[in-house]
């Protein structure tokens, strides 16, 4: 069995490289279709505002992804600790 801490440190464990689910793939295709219909309608004057909104939204998505990863990691660690060391009072 490989040392997971070493593998994580070495960059060999990369959750972001996962294969997307079928649901994610379908939603991504739906988004791409909607964009291909919407974007041509933007005027030159609307593009800066649209880009600003998209930049803010992408920052929000990145922040959300990081926070969800941290929550999931902590939950996994707590479950592991509880499995190894059950609470004394039940």
N, CA, C and O of each residue as an XYZ file, in Angstrom:
360
protein
N       0.837     -1.177      0.000
C       0.000      0.000      0.000
C       0.886      1.245      0.000
O       1.846      1.330      0.766
N       0.566      2.190     -0.844
C       1.357      3.409     -0.939
C       1.064      4.322      0.247
O      -0.028      4.296      0.815
N       2.058      5.130      0.608
C       1.900      6.123      1.652
C       1.120      7.299      1.073
O       1.659      8.059      0.269
N      -0.142      7.457      1.470
C      -1.004      8.489      0.890
C      -0.503      9.892      1.183
O      -0.651     10.780      0.343
N       0.078     10.115      2.338
C       0.580     11.451      2.668
C       1.694     11.816      1.693
O       1.731     12.932      1.174
N       2.598     10.879      1.447
C       3.681     11.129      0.492
C       3.125     11.351     -0.916
O       3.551     12.271     -1.614
N       2.196     10.527     -1.324
C       1.605     10.650     -2.658
C       0.885     11.991     -2.826
O       0.968     12.616     -3.883
N       0.185     12.424     -1.786
C      -0.496     13.718     -1.828
C       0.521     14.849     -1.921
O       0.362     15.771     -2.720
N       1.570     14.773     -1.098
C       2.612     15.797     -1.114
C       3.319     15.847     -2.469
O       3.638     16.926     -2.970
N       3.557     14.693     -3.049
C       4.274     14.606     -4.327
C       3.403     15.029     -5.517
O       3.882     15.115     -6.648
N       2.129     15.289     -5.247
C       1.242     15.722     -6.325
C       0.676     14.581     -7.150
O       0.162     14.798     -8.247
N       0.767     13.379     -6.632
C       0.274     12.213     -7.370
C      -1.202     11.944     -7.136
O      -1.808     11.136     -7.839
N      -1.777     12.612     -6.159
C      -3.211     12.498     -5.891
C      -3.825     13.838     -6.263
O      -3.591     14.844     -5.592
N      -4.587     13.850     -7.301
C      -5.164     15.106     -7.792
C      -6.660     14.926     -8.030
O      -7.075     14.495     -9.106
N      -7.471     15.257     -7.019
C      -8.918     15.098     -7.153
C      -9.501     15.885     -8.327
O     -10.533     15.506     -8.881
N      -8.842     16.974     -8.701
C      -9.383     17.789     -9.794
C      -9.231     17.111    -11.147
O      -9.836     17.561    -12.119
N      -8.444     16.048    -11.243
C      -8.260     15.334    -12.505
C      -9.269     14.200    -12.696
O      -9.119     13.371    -13.593
N     -10.269     14.173    -11.868
C     -11.258     13.095    -11.927
C     -12.049     13.133    -13.231
O     -12.124     14.164    -13.901
N     -12.629     12.007    -13.571
C     -13.536     11.952    -14.717
C     -14.868     12.559    -14.289
O     -15.409     12.177    -13.251
N     -15.407     13.494    -15.065
C     -16.693     14.077    -14.681
C     -17.818     13.044    -14.784
O     -17.776     12.124    -15.600
N     -18.813     13.230    -13.934
C     -19.969     12.335    -13.947
C     -20.815     12.591    -15.187
O     -20.641     13.597    -15.875
N     -21.717     11.686    -15.460
C     -22.635     11.868    -16.589
C     -23.493     13.105    -16.376
O     -23.773     13.838    -17.325
N     -23.913     13.344    -15.139
C     -24.731     14.524    -14.842
C     -23.946     15.800    -15.131
O     -24.468     16.731    -15.744
N     -22.695     15.837    -14.687
C     -21.867     17.009    -14.928
C     -21.665     17.235    -16.425
O     -21.763     18.364    -16.907
N     -21.385     16.166    -17.149
C     -21.169     16.268    -18.595
C     -22.408     16.801    -19.288
O     -22.307     17.652    -20.171
N     -23.576     16.311    -18.898
C     -24.832     16.769    -19.503
C     -25.082     18.243    -19.193
O     -25.473     19.007    -20.075
N     -24.856     18.641    -17.940
C     -25.055     20.043    -17.567
C     -24.056     20.956    -18.276
O     -24.395     22.077    -18.655
N     -22.838     20.481    -18.452
C     -21.826     21.261    -19.148
C     -22.205     21.461    -20.617
O     -22.020     22.545    -21.170
N     -22.731     20.420    -21.237
C     -23.186     20.530    -22.623
C     -24.372     21.488    -22.734
O     -24.461     22.262    -23.687
N     -25.274     21.434    -21.766
C     -26.420     22.354    -21.747
C     -25.941     23.800    -21.608
O     -26.464     24.700    -22.265
N     -24.950     24.013    -20.753
C     -24.384     25.347    -20.573
C     -23.725     25.835    -21.865
O     -23.904     26.987    -22.260
N     -22.969     24.964    -22.515
C     -22.292     25.335    -23.760
C     -23.301     25.695    -24.850
O     -23.086     26.640    -25.609
N     -24.389     24.949    -24.928
C     -25.434     25.236    -25.909
C     -26.075     26.584    -25.627
O     -26.291     27.379    -26.542
N     -26.381     26.842    -24.355
C     -26.990     28.123    -23.989
C     -26.039     29.278    -24.305
O     -26.475     30.324    -24.786
N     -24.757     29.099    -24.041
C     -23.772     30.146    -24.340
C     -23.677     30.398    -25.837
O     -23.584     31.544    -26.278
N     -23.702     29.323    -26.616
C     -23.581     29.501    -28.067
C     -24.771     30.253    -28.644
O     -24.656     30.871    -29.703
N     -25.904     30.210    -27.968
C     -27.076     30.962    -28.408
C     -27.076     32.389    -27.868
O     -27.540     33.314    -28.535
N     -26.554     32.559    -26.657
C     -26.623     33.854    -25.988
C     -25.501     34.807    -26.397
O     -25.754     35.979    -26.674
N     -24.282     34.317    -26.435
C     -23.121     35.184    -26.651
C     -23.175     35.990    -27.950
O     -22.780     37.156    -27.936
N     -23.636     35.441    -29.056
C     -23.692     36.240    -30.281
C     -24.638     37.448    -30.176
O     -24.543     38.381    -30.973
N     -25.535     37.428    -29.206
C     -26.477     38.526    -29.053
C     -25.879     39.730    -28.310
O     -26.463     40.813    -28.316
N     -24.724     39.542    -27.674
C     -24.116     40.628    -26.913
C     -23.536     41.678    -27.863
O     -22.927     41.357    -28.884
N     -23.745     42.930    -27.494
C     -23.158     44.028    -28.259
C     -21.743     44.286    -27.741
O     -21.367     43.784    -26.682
N     -20.982     45.048    -28.468
C     -19.627     45.396    -28.036
C     -19.644     46.104    -26.684
O     -18.725     45.948    -25.880
N     -20.689     46.878    -26.444
C     -20.796     47.610    -25.180
C     -21.130     46.681    -24.013
O     -20.797     46.991    -22.869
N     -21.774     45.559    -24.278
C     -22.188     44.634    -23.218
C     -21.081     43.660    -22.803
O     -21.127     43.108    -21.704
N     -20.106     43.447    -23.655
C     -19.071     42.459    -23.366
C     -18.286     42.742    -22.086
O     -18.077     41.812    -21.307
N     -17.839     43.972    -21.824
C     -17.101     44.193    -20.568
C     -17.916     43.833    -19.321
O     -17.385     43.235    -18.385
N     -19.191     44.194    -19.308
C     -20.037     43.862    -18.159
C     -20.223     42.345    -18.053
O     -20.177     41.787    -16.956
N     -20.430     41.688    -19.181
C     -20.597     40.230    -19.176
C     -19.327     39.549    -18.672
O     -19.401     38.628    -17.858
N     -18.169     39.991    -19.147
C     -16.904     39.413    -18.696
C     -16.688     39.630    -17.207
O     -16.160     38.754    -16.523
N     -17.090     40.782    -16.704
C     -16.974     41.063    -15.284
C     -17.848     40.112    -14.462
O     -17.416     39.585    -13.437
N     -19.065     39.904    -14.920
C     -19.974     38.972    -14.233
C     -19.402     37.554    -14.261
O     -19.417     36.859    -13.245
N     -18.903     37.128    -15.409
C     -18.358     35.772    -15.526
C     -17.101     35.601    -14.670
O     -16.914     34.551    -14.056
N     -16.236     36.622    -14.622
C     -15.049     36.543    -13.767
C     -15.436     36.392    -12.305
O     -14.857     35.579    -11.583
N     -16.418     37.176    -11.868
C     -16.873     37.092    -10.477
C     -17.484     35.721    -10.188
O     -17.258     35.146     -9.124
N     -18.255     35.206    -11.137
C     -18.888     33.900    -10.955
C     -17.845     32.781    -10.915
O     -17.965     31.851    -10.117
N     -16.836     32.865    -11.762
C     -15.791     31.842    -11.754
C     -15.010     31.878    -10.437
O     -14.643     30.829     -9.908
N     -14.757     33.068     -9.909
C     -14.091     33.178     -8.611
C     -14.941     32.540     -7.520
O     -14.424     31.858     -6.636
N     -16.245     32.768     -7.590
C     -17.161     32.166     -6.630
C     -17.149     30.644     -6.736
O     -17.127     29.955     -5.716
N     -17.164     30.115     -7.951
C     -17.126     28.664     -8.140
C     -15.840     28.061     -7.588
O     -15.867     27.008     -6.950
N     -14.718     28.726     -7.832
C     -13.435     28.228     -7.321
C     -13.415     28.220     -5.793
O     -12.965     27.257     -5.172
N     -13.899     29.284     -5.207
C     -13.966     29.371     -3.749
C     -14.879     28.279     -3.198
O     -14.540     27.625     -2.212
N     -16.020     28.083     -3.820
C     -16.974     27.065     -3.385
C     -16.355     25.673     -3.495
O     -16.502     24.854     -2.588
N     -15.665     25.405     -4.602
C     -15.024     24.102     -4.769
C     -13.994     23.827     -3.696
O     -13.915     22.719     -3.166
N     -13.199     24.845     -3.376
C     -12.176     24.697     -2.332
C     -12.828     24.428     -0.978
O     -12.386     23.553     -0.233
N     -13.876     25.182     -0.666
C     -14.547     24.997      0.616
C     -15.221     23.638      0.712
O     -15.171     22.998      1.762
N     -15.853     23.185     -0.371
C     -16.487     21.867     -0.356
C     -15.454     20.756     -0.205
O     -15.703     19.764      0.480
N     -14.299     20.917     -0.842
C     -13.223     19.934     -0.677
C     -12.782     19.871      0.774
O     -12.619     18.784      1.327
N     -12.586     21.033      1.399
C     -12.159     21.072      2.794
C     -13.200     20.436      3.711
O     -12.850     19.683      4.620
N     -14.469     20.734      3.476
C     -15.539     20.152      4.290
C     -15.556     18.628      4.129
O     -15.653     17.895      5.112
N     -15.463     18.168      2.894
C     -15.460     16.727      2.637
C     -14.252     16.042      3.249
O     -14.370     14.951      3.806
N     -13.097     16.674      3.150
C     -11.881     16.108      3.730
C     -12.013     15.985      5.238
O     -11.690     14.948      5.818
N     -12.494     17.057      5.872
C     -12.672     17.024      7.334
C     -13.697     15.965      7.748
O     -13.499     15.251      8.731
N     -14.777     15.871      7.001
C     -15.797     14.870      7.304
C     -15.213     13.469      7.198
O     -15.466     12.619      8.051
N     -14.430     13.230      6.146
C     -13.786     11.924      5.990
C     -12.848     11.613      7.139
O     -12.813     10.486      7.633
N     -12.079     12.620      7.570
C     -11.171     12.419      8.694
C     -11.942     12.140      9.983
O     -11.560     11.271     10.768
N     -13.027     12.880     10.195
C     -13.841     12.657     11.399
C     -14.457     11.259     11.389
O     -14.487     10.590     12.422
N     -14.947     10.815     10.234
C     -15.522      9.472     10.131
C     -14.460      8.411     10.410
O     -14.730      7.419     11.087
N     -13.253      8.623      9.888
C     -12.169      7.673     10.122
C     -11.814      7.612     11.603
O     -11.643      6.532     12.167
N     -11.706      8.789     12.226
C     -11.393      8.808     13.659
C     -12.475      8.121     14.476
O     -12.178      7.373     15.407
N     -13.719      8.375     14.131
C     -14.805      7.740     14.874
C     -14.819      6.226     14.656
O     -15.146      5.467     15.568
N     -14.463      5.791     13.444
C     -14.408      4.347     13.177
C     -13.286      3.691     13.989
O     -13.430      2.567     14.471
N     -12.173      4.405     14.130
C     -11.033      3.846     14.862
C     -11.173      3.999     16.374
O     -10.733      3.141     17.139
N     -11.791      5.102     16.795
C     -11.917      5.416     18.217
C     -13.364      5.812     18.503
O     -13.684      6.999     18.552
N     -14.240      4.822     18.693
C     -15.664      5.151     18.918
C     -15.839      6.010     20.165
O     -15.059      5.902     21.111
N     -16.863      6.866     20.166
C     -17.133      7.686     21.353
C     -17.338      6.810     22.588
O     -17.850      5.695     22.494
N     -16.930      7.331     23.749
C     -17.044      6.569     24.988
C     -18.475      6.475     25.484
O     -18.880      5.438     26.009
N     -19.239      7.534     25.327
C     -20.594      7.542     25.878
C     -21.611      7.390     24.757
O     -21.764      8.264     23.904
N     -22.298      6.261     24.784
C     -23.379      6.031     23.804
C     -24.562      5.439     24.490
O     -25.577      5.169     23.848
